[in-house]
GROMACS .gro file of C-alpha atoms in nm:
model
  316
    1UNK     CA    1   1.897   5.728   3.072
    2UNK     CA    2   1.841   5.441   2.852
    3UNK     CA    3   1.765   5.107   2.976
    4UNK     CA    4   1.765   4.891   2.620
    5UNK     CA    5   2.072   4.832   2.353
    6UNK     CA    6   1.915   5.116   2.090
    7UNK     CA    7   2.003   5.426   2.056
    8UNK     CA    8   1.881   5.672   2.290
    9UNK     CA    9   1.583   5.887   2.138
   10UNK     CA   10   1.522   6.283   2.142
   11UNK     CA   11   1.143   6.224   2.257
   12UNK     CA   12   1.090   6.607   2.229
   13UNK     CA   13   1.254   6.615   1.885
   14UNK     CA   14   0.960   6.678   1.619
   15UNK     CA   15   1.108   6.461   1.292
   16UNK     CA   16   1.045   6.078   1.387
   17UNK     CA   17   1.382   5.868   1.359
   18UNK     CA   18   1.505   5.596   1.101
   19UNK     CA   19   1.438   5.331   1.412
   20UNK     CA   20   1.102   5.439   1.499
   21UNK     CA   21   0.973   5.444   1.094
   22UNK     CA   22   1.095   5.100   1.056
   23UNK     CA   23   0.954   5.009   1.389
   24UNK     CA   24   0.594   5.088   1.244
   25UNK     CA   25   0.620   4.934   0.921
   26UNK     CA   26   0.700   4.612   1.107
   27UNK     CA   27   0.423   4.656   1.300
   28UNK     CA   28   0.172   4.784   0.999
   29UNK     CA   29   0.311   4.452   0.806
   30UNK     CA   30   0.257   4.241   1.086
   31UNK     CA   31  -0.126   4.346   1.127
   32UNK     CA   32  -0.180   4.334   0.742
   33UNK     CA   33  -0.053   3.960   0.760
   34UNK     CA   34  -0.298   3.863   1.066
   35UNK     CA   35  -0.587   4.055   0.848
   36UNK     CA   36  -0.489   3.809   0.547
   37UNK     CA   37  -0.468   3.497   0.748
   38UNK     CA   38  -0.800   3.559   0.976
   39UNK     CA   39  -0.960   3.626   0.616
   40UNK     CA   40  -0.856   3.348   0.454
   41UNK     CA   41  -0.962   3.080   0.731
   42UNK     CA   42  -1.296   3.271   0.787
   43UNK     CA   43  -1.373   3.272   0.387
   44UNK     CA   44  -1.286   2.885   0.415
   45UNK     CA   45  -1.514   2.880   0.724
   46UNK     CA   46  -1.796   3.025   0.561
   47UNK     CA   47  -1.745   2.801   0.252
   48UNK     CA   48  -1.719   2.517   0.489
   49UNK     CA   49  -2.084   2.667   0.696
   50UNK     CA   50  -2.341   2.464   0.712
   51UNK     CA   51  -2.577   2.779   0.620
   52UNK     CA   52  -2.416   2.787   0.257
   53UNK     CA   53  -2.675   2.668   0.005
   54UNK     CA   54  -2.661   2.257  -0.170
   55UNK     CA   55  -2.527   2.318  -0.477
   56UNK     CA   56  -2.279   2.614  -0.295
   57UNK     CA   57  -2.126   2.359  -0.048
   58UNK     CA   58  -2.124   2.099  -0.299
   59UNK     CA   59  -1.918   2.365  -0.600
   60UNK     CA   60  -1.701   2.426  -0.279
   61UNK     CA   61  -1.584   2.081  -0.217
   62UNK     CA   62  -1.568   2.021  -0.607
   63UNK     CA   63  -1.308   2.312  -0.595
   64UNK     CA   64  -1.071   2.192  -0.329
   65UNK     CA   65  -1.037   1.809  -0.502
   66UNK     CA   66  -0.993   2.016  -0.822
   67UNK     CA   67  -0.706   2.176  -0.603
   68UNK     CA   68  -0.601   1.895  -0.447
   69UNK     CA   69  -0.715   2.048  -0.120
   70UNK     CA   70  -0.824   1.670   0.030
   71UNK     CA   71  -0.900   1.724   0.374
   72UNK     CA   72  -1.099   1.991   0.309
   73UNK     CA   73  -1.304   1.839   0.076
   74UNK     CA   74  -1.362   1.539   0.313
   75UNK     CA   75  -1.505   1.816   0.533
   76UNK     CA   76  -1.678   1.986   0.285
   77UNK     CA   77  -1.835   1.669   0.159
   78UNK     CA   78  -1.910   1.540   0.466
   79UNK     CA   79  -2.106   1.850   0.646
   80UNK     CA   80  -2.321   1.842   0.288
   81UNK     CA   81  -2.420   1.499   0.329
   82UNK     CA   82  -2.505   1.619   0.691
   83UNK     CA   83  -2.705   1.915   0.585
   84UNK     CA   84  -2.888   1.803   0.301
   85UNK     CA   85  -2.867   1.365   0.353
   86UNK     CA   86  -3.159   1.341   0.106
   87UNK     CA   87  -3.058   1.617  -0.115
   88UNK     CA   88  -2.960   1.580  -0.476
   89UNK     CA   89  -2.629   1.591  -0.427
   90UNK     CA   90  -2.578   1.353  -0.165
   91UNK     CA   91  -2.513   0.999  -0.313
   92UNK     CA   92  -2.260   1.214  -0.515
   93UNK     CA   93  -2.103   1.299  -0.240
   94UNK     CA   94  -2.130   0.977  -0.036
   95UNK     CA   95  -1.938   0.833  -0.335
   96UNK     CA   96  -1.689   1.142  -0.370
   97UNK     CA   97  -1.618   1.083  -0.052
   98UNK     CA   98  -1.478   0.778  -0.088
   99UNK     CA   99  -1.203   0.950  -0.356
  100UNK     CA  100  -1.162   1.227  -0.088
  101UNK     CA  101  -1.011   1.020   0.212
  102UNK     CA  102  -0.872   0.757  -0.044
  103UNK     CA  103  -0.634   1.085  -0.193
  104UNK     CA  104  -0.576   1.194   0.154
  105UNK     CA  105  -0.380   0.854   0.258
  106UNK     CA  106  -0.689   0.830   0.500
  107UNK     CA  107  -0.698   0.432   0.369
  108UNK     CA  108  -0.948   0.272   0.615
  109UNK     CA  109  -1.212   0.555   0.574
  110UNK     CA  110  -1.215   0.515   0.241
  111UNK     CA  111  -1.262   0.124   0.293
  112UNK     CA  112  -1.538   0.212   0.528
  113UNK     CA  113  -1.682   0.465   0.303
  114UNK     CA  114  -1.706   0.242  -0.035
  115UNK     CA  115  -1.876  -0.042   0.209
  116UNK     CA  116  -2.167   0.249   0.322
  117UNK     CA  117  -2.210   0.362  -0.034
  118UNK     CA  118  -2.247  -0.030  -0.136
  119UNK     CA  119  -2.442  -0.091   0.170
  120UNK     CA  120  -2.690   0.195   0.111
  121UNK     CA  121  -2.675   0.236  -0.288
  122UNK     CA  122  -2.620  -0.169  -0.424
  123UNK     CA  123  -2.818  -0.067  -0.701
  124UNK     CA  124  -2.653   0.243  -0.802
  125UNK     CA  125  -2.514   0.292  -1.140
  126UNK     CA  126  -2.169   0.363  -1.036
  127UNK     CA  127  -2.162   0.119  -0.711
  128UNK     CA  128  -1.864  -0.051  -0.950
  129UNK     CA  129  -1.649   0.187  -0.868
  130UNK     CA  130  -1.674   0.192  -0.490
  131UNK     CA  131  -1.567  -0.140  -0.525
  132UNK     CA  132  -1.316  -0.019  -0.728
  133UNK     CA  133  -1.148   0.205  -0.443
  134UNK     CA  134  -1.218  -0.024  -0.188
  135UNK     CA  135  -1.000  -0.267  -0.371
  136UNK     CA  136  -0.705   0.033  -0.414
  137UNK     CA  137  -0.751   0.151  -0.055
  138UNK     CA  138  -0.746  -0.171   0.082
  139UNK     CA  139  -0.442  -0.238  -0.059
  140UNK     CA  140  -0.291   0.083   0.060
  141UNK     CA  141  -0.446   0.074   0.422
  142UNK     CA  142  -0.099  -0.095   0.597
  143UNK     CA  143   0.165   0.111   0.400
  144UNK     CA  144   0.335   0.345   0.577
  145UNK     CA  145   0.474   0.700   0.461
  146UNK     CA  146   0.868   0.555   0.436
  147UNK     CA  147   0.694   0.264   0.139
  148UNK     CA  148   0.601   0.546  -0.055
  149UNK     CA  149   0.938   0.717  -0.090
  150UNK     CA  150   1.171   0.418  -0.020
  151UNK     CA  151   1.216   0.078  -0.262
  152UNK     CA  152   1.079  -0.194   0.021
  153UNK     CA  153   1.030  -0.540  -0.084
  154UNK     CA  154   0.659  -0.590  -0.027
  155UNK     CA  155   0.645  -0.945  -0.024
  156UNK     CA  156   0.828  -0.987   0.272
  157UNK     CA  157   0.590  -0.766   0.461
  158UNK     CA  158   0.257  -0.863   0.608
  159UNK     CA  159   0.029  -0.917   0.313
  160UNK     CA  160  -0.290  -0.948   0.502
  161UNK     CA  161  -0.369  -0.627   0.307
  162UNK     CA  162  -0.277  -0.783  -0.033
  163UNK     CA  163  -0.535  -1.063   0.038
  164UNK     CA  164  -0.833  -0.890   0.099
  165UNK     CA  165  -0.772  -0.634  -0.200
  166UNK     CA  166  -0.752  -0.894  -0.390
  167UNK     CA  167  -1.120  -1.057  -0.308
  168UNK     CA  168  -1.264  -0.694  -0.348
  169UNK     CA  169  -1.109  -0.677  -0.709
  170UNK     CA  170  -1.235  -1.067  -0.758
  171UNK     CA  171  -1.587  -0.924  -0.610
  172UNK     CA  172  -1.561  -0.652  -0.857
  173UNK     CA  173  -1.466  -0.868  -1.174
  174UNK     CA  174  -1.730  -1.110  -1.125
  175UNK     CA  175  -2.029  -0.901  -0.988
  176UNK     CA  176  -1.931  -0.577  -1.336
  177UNK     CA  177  -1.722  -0.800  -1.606
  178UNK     CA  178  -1.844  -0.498  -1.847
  179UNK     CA  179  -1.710  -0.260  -1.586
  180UNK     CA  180  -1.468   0.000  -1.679
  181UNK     CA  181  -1.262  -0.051  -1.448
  182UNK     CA  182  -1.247  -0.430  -1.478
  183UNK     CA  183  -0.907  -0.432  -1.690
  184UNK     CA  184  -0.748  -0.265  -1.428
  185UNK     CA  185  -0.861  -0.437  -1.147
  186UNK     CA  186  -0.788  -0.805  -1.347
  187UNK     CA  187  -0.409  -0.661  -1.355
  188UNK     CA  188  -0.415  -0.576  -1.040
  189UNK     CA  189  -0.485  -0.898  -0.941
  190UNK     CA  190  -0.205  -1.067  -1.131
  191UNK     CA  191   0.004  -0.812  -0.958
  192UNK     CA  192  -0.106  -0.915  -0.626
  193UNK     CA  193  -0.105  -1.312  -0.713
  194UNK     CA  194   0.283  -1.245  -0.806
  195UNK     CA  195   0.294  -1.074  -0.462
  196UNK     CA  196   0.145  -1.333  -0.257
  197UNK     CA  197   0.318  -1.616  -0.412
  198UNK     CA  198   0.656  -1.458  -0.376
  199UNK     CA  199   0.557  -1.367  -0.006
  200UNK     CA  200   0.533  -1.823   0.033
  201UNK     CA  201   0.847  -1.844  -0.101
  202UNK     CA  202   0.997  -1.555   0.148
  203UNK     CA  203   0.879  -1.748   0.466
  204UNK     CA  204   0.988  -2.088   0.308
  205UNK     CA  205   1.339  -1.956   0.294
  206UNK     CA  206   1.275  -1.849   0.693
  207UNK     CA  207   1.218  -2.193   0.735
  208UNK     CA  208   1.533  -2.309   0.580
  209UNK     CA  209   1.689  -2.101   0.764
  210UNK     CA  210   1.559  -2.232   1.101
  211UNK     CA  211   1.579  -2.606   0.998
  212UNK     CA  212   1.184  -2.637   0.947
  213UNK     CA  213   1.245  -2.822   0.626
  214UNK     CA  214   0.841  -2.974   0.643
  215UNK     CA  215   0.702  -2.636   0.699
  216UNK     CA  216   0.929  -2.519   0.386
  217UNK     CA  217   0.842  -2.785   0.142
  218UNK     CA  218   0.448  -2.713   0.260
  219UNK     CA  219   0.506  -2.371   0.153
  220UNK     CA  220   0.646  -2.491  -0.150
  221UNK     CA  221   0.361  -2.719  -0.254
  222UNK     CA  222   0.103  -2.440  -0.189
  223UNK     CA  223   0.274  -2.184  -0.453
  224UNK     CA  224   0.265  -2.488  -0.717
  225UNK     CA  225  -0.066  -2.583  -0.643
  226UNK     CA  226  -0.233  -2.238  -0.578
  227UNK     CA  227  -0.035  -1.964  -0.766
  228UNK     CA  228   0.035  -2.126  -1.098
  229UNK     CA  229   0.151  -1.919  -1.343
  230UNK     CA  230   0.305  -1.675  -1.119
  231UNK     CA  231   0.679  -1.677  -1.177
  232UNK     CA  232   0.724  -1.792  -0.798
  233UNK     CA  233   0.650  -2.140  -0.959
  234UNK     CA  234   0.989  -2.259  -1.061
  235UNK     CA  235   1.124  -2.146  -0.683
  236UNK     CA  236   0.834  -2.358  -0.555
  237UNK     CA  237   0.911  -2.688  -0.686
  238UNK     CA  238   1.278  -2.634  -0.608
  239UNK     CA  239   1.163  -2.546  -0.224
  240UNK     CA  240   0.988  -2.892  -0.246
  241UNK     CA  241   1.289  -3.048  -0.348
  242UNK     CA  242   1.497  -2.904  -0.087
  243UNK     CA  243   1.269  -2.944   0.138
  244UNK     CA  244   1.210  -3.362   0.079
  245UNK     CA  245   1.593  -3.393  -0.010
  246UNK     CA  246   1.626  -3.319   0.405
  247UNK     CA  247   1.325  -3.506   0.517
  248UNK     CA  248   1.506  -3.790   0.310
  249UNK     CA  249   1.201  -3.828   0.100
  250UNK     CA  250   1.392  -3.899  -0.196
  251UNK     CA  251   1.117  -3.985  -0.437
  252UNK     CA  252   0.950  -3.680  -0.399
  253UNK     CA  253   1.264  -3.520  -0.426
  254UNK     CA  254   1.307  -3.656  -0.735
  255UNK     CA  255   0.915  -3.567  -0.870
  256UNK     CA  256   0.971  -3.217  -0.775
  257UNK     CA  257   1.300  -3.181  -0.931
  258UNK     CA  258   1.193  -3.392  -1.253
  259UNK     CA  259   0.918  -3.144  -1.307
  260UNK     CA  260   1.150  -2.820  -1.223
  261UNK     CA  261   1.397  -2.930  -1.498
  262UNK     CA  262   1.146  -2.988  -1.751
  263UNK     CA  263   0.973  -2.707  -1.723
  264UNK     CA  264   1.275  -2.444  -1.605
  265UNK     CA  265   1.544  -2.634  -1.722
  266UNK     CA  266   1.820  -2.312  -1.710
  267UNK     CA  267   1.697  -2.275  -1.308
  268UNK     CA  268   2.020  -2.162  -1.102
  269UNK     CA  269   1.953  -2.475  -0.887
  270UNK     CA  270   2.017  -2.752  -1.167
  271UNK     CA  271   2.336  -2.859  -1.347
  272UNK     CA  272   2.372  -2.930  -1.754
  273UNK     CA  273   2.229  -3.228  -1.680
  274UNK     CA  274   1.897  -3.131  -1.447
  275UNK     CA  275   2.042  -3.216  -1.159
  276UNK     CA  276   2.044  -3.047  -0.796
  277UNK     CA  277   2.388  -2.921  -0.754
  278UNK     CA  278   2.601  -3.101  -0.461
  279UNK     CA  279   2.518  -2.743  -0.263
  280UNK     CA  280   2.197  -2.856  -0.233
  281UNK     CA  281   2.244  -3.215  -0.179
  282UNK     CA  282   2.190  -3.383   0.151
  283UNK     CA  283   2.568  -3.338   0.271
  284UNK     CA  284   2.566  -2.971   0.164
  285UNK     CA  285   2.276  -2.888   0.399
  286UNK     CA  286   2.385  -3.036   0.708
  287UNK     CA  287   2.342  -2.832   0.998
  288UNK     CA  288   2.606  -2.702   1.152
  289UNK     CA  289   2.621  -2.667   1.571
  290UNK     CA  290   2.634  -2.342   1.507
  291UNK     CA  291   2.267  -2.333   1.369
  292UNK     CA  292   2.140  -2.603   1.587
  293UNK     CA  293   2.271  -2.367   1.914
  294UNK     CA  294   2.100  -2.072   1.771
  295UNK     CA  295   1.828  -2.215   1.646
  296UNK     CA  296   1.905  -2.121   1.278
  297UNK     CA  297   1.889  -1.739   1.349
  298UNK     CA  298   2.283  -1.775   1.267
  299UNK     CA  299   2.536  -2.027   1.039
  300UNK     CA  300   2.865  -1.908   0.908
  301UNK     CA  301   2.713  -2.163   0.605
  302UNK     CA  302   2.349  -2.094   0.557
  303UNK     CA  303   2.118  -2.307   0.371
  304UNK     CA  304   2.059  -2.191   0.008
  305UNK     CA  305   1.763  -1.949  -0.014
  306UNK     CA  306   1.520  -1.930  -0.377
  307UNK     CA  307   1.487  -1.641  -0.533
  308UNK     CA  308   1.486  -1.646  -0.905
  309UNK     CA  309   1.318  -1.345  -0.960
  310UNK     CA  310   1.552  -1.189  -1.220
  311UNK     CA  311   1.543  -1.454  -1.419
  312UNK     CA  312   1.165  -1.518  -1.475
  313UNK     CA  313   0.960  -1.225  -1.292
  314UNK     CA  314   0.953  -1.060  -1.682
  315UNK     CA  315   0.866  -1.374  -1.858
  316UNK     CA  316   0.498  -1.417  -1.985
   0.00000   0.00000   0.00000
């Protein structure tokens, strides 16, 4: 008697069934896939052995960045710098290394890579470009995987990130002018400038919000004085005019807004005749109880907010 769903078999019958052929081919199929598999990760564990020769390990971990294989070439690179540290190839690897995490969104080991190689190499003919990637993985060491694939507005994140890139791209500039990657790192710059600017105005909004109109017009004053040319400018002088309009510091209302219409005079802010419009007036930004209660995290009326991108992000 039969004690499974199949078919019962004829076990003395000589000619083997349908069932039982496909039953071994499954299992022949099954053992020819485990062969495959156990070959493949012991050929990349003898490419990977420390008993492979210099120039072998080293073609090895050329071959899986050619392939875009980046965590195995971190390992590959990494065991040859431990086999051979004083071996031809390994300042070539020390700085390959640096590419190798920096490809495999491993940001902060690729910061702490570049500052060995510059550390142990400062004279080395290609130390410009390890501050180079230290720049571009500093940058990149606080996004997350969502920034890559969603539209975020950096500038309202935490741009602790964006500052220090910056000073290794300003290190870079100054220390290699004649450096081929200089250009790129001087537009990077202006990128992150824009950023960082934009990111004042963000928080002086916050403060509008939350009726700190001091700490807003501070954080007005600091674009205009430390991120001219940036197109965060004209939003800048307009936050210090907001900003002393409610601190009833009219003449420095009246600076800020002289100098916004002369120099932006088509700003959303100012009428035909350079004017603050009444929303933006004294009486238009009173607090309501509302606001006060909450404080400012809610107004059925809330204070105008500065954001003229649009309008002068693309002007040069």
């Amino acid at each position: 008697m039969c004690l499974n769903r199949r078919p019962c078999q004829n076990v003395n019958s000589n000619t083997p069934t349908v069932a039982i052929l496909l039953r071994s081919l499954k299992i022949t199929t099954a053992l020819l896939l485990a062969v495959l598999l156990f070959g493949c990760a012991s050929q990349d564990d003898e490419e990977l052995s420390a008993d492979s020769g210099e120039q072998q390990m080293y073609e090895n971990a050329q071959r899986y960045l050619r392939n875009k294989s980046f965590d195995l070439g971190v390992r590959s690179l990494q065991l040859l710098e431990s086999r051979y540290p004083f071996g031809k190839y390994a300042e070539q690897a020390q700085l390959e290394l640096i590419y190798a995490h920096y490809s495999a969104f491993q940001h902060e080991a690729a910061v702490e890579a570049a500052d060995r190689f510059i550390r142990l190499h400062p004279q080395h003919p290609s130390v410009d470009y390890a501050y180079y990637m230290k720049g571009l993985a500093a940058y990149s060491a606080k996004s997350d995987v969502f920034a890559r694939f969603l539209p975020t507005d950096v500038s309202s994140r935490d741009t602790s990130h964006a500052r220090e890139a910056f000073a290794e791209f300003s290190q870079l500039v100054s220390r290699f002018p004649a450096s081929p990657y200089a250009a790129d790192a001087k537009a990077r710059m202006v990128h992150l400038r824009n950023l960082l600017a934009r990111h004042e105005i963000i928080v002086a909004n916050y403060y509008f919000r939350r009726g700190a109109y001091l700490a807003a017009a501070n954080r007005g004053r600091y674009v205009v004085e430390n991120f001219q040319r940036t197109p965060a400018v004209p939003d800048g002088l307009a936050v210090m005019a907001q900003g002393y309009i409610l601190l009833g510091m009219s003449d420095l209302a009246e600076d800020a807004i002289e100098v916004l219409a002369l120099n932006y005079p088509d700003y959303p802010a100012l009428d035909k005749d350079g004017n603050f419009k009444s929303r933006y007036s004294l009486e238009g930004m009173q607090r309501s109880w509302i606001n006060k209660a909450t404080l400012g995290l809610f107004d059925p009326t809330p204070p105008p907010q500065f954001d003229s991108r649009e309008l002068y992000e693309n002007v040069r």
